[in-house]
XYZ file of C-alpha atoms in Angstrom:
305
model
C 43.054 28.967 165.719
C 44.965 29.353 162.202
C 46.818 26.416 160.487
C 50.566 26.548 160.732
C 51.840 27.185 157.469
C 53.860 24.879 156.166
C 58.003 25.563 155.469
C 58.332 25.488 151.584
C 60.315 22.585 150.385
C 63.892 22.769 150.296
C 65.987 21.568 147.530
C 66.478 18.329 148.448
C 62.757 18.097 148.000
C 62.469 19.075 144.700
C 65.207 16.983 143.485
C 63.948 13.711 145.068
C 60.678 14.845 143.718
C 61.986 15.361 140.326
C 63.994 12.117 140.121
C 61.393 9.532 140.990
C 59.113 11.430 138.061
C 62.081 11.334 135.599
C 62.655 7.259 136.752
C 59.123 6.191 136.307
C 59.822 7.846 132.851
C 62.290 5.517 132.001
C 65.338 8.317 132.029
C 68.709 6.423 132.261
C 70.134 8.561 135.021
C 67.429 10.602 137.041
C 68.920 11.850 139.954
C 71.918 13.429 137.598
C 69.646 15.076 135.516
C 67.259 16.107 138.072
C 70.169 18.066 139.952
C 71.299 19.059 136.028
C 67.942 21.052 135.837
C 67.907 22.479 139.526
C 71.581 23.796 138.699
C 70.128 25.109 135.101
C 67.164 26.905 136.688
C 69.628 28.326 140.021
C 71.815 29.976 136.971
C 74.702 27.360 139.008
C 77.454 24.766 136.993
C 76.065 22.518 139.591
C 74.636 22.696 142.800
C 75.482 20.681 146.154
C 72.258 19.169 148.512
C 74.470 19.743 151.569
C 74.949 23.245 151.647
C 71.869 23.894 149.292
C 71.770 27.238 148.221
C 68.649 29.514 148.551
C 65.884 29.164 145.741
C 64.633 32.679 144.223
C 60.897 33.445 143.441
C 59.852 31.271 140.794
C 62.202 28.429 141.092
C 58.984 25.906 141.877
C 57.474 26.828 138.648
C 60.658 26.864 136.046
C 62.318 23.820 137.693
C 58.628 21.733 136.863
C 58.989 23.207 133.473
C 62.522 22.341 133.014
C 61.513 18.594 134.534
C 58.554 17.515 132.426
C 60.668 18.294 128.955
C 62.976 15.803 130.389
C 60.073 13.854 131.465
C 59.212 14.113 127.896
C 62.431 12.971 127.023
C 63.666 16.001 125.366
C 67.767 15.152 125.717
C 69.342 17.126 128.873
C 71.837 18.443 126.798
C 69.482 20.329 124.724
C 67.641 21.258 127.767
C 70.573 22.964 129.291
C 72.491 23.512 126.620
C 75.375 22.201 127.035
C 78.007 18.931 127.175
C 80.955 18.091 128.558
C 83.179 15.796 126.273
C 86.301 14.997 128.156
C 87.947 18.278 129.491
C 86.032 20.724 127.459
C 82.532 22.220 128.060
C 80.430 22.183 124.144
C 77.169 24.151 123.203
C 74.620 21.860 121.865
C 71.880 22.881 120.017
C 68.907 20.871 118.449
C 69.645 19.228 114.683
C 73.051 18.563 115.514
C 74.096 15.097 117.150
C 75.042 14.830 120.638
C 78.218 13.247 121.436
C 78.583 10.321 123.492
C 80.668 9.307 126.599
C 81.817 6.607 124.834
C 83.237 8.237 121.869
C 85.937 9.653 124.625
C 87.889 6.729 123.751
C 88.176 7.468 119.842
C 89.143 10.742 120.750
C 92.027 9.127 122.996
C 93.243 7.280 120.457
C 93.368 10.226 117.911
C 95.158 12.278 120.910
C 97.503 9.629 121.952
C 98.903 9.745 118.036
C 99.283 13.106 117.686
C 100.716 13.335 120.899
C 103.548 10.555 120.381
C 104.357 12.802 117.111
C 104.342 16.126 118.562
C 106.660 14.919 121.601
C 109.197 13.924 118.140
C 109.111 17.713 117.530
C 106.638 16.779 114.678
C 103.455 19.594 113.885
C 101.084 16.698 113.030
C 97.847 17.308 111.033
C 94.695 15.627 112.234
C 91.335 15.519 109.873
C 88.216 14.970 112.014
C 85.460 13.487 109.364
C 81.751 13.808 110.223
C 82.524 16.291 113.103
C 79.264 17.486 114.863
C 79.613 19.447 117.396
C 83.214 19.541 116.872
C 83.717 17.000 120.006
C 86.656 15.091 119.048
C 88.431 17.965 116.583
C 88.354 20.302 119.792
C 89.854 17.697 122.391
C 92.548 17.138 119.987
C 93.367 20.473 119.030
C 92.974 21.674 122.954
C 95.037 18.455 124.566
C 97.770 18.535 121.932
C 98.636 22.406 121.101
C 100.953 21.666 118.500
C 98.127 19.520 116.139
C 96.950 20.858 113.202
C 93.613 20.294 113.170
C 90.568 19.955 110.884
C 87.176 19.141 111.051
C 84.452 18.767 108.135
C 81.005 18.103 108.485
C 77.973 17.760 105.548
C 75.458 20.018 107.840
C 74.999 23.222 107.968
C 73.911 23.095 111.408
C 77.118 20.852 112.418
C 79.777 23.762 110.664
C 78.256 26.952 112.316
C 78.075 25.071 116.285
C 81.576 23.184 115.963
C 82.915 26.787 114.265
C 81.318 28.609 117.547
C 82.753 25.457 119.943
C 85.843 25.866 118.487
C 86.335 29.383 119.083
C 85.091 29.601 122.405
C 87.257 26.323 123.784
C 89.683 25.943 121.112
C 92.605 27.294 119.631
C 93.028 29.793 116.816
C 94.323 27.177 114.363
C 91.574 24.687 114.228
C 89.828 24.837 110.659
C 86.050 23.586 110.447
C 85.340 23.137 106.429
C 81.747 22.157 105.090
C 81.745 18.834 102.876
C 80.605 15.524 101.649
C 82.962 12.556 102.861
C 81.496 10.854 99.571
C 83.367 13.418 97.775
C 86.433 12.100 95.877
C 87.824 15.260 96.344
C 87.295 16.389 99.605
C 90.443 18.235 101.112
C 92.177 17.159 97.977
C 94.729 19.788 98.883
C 96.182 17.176 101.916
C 96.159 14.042 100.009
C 99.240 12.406 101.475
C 99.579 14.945 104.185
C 97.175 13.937 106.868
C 98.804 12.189 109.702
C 96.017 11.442 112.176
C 92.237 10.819 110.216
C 89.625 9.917 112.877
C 85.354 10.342 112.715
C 82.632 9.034 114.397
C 80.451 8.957 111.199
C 76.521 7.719 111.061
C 76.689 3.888 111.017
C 73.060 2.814 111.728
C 71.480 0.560 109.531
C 67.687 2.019 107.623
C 66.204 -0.844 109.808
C 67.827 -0.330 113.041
C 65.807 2.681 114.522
C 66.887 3.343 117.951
C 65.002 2.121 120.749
C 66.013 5.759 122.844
C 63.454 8.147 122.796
C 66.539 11.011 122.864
C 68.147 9.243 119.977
C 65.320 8.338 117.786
C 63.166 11.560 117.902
C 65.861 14.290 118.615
C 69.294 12.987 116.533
C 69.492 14.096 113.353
C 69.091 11.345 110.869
C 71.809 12.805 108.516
C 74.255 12.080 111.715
C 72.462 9.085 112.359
C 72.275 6.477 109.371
C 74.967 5.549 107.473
C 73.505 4.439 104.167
C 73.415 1.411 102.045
C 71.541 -1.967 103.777
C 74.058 -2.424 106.324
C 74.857 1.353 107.593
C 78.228 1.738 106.236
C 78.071 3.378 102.924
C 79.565 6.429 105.264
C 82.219 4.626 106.577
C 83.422 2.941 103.716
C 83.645 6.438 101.914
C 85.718 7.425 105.543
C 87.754 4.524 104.774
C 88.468 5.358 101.067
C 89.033 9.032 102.493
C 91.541 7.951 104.642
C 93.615 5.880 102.287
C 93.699 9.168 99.628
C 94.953 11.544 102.665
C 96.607 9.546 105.255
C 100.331 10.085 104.896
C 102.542 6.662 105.080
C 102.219 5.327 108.524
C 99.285 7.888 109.078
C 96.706 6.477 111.690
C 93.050 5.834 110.559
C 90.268 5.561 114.179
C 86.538 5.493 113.397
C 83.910 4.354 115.497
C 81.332 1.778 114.158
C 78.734 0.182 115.851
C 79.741 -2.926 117.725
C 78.559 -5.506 115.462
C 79.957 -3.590 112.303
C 83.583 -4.859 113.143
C 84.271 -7.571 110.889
C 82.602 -5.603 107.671
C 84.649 -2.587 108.737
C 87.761 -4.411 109.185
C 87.033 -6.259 105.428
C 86.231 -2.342 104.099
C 89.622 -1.342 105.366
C 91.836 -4.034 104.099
C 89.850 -4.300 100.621
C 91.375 -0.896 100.013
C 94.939 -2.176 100.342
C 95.939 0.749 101.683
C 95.927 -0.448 105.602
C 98.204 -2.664 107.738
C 97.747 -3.516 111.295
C 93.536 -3.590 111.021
C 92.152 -4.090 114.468
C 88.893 -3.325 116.299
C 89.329 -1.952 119.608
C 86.995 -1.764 122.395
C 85.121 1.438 123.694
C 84.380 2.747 127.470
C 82.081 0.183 127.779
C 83.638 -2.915 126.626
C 82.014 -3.114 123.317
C 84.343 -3.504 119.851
C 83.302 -0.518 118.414
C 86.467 1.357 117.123
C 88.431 0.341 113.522
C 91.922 1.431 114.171
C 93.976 1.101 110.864
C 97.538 2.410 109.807
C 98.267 3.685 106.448
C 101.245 1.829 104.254
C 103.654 3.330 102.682
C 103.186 3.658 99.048
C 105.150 2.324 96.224
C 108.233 4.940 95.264
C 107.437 6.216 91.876
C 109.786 3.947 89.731
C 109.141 0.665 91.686
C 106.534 -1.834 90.569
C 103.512 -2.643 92.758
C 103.903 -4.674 95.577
């Protein structure tokens, strides 16, 4: 008498499978990822365990593959490629930073500025410092078509994967430029001009390595730590940059990290260039976003205030 042979596993196998290996690894959200991969290796946006669809020869063996990097802790995004940053999809690639859910919220603020000038018939022009993948230049310059926008960025890597985001999601107007925030004369040509100047620069102190095994071993540290012993030699030169281009009543949003709030608030108003310097919460709840607007400067003729 032969043994019965045994049904292969369906999907629902394979994910459940998948997800208690990625838990016991520590990943934050297992059973997303682990249907992230099985869509990835079906060729599918996503898939659905009701109505699974049928797995092709070789599935077993690429999906196992596809788990153990994230077992590894290799970052889903670079595994499949991909993020999704509020209504836009975004290649990521390794040595670029991956943006974060909760950077969403800078981006909102950025939009909802623009947005209250464009509905004023106004074309406003938004600067996106220390860009990255081009997250937060792209949902401005897709959710308000009548921005202007720019985005600069230090790496290499960064310019040439925001340039591709932005011309596979974006619109034909968005600029990405290469340079140094530090620089004094960085997009000298809009000094006064800029209406909207947000950035999600590096802000991590030398001695705050992150605990995150995607973070610490797969970020790059260029978009990681901000310089000087507290982390915000980069955002003080975002500050500075944003008091030389901000037009009067332009809007300054950065994010910082959520015990920076106090030295970024001191950074902004130091300058003398700010009024109504607040820290605003993120998705989460933390104070993690320096919202600052730009005064108007002295008419030539009048003394100093």
């Amino acid at each position: 008498m032969t043994d019965a042979v045994r049904p292969a596993p369906g999907l629902r196998a394979y994910v459940d499978g998948a997800a208690a290996v990625l838990a016991e690894a520590g990943v934050a959200s297992p059973r997303h990822d682990a249907l992230a991969l099985a869509a990835h290796a079906l060729g599918l946006p996503r898939v659905e365990l009701v109505l699974p669809p049928p797995l092709p020869d070789g599935f077993a063996a690429e999906f196992a593959g596809l788990v153990e990097r994230r077992r590894a802790r290799e970052p889903l995004q670079h595994i499949v490629g991909y993020t999704v940053f509020r209504y836009v999809t975004l290649r990521v690639e390794p040595g670029v930073f991956v943006p974060r859910p909760e950077t969403e919220t800078v981006a909102q603020l950025a939009i909802d500025e623009a947005a209250a000038l464009a509905a004023r018939g106004a074309r406003p022009l938004v600067v996106d410092l220390c860009t990255g993948t081009g997250a937060i230049a792209i949902a401005v310059d897709t959710e308000v078509p009548a921005s202007r926008v720019v985005a600069v960025d230090l790496s290499d890597e960064a310019v040439g994967l925001a340039r591709a985001n932005a011309g596979a999601v974006g619109t034909a107007d968005m600029r990405v430029e290469r340079g140094d925030v530090r620089d004094p004369a960085l997009l000298a040509e809009l000094d006064g001009a800029v209406d909207v100047l947000v950035s999600n620069p590096p802000y991590i102190p030398p001695d705050a390595v992150p605990l995150d095994p995607e973070v610490r071993d797969h970020d790059p540290d260029l978009a990681l730590y901000g310089g000087g012993a507290d982390g915000l030699e980069v955002p003080r030169a975002v500050i500075a940059a944003a008091a030389r281009l901000l037009g009067d009543g332009g809007l300054l949003v950065m994010e910082h990290a959520e015990v920076q709030g106090p030295a970024a608030r001191a950074a902004a108003e130091a300058t003398g260039a700010f009024a109504e310097v607040r820290t605003l919460p993120d998705l989460t709840g933390r104070e993690r976003t320096l919202v600052a607007r730009r005064v108007a400067r002295p008419v030539v003729g009048d003394s100093p205030a």
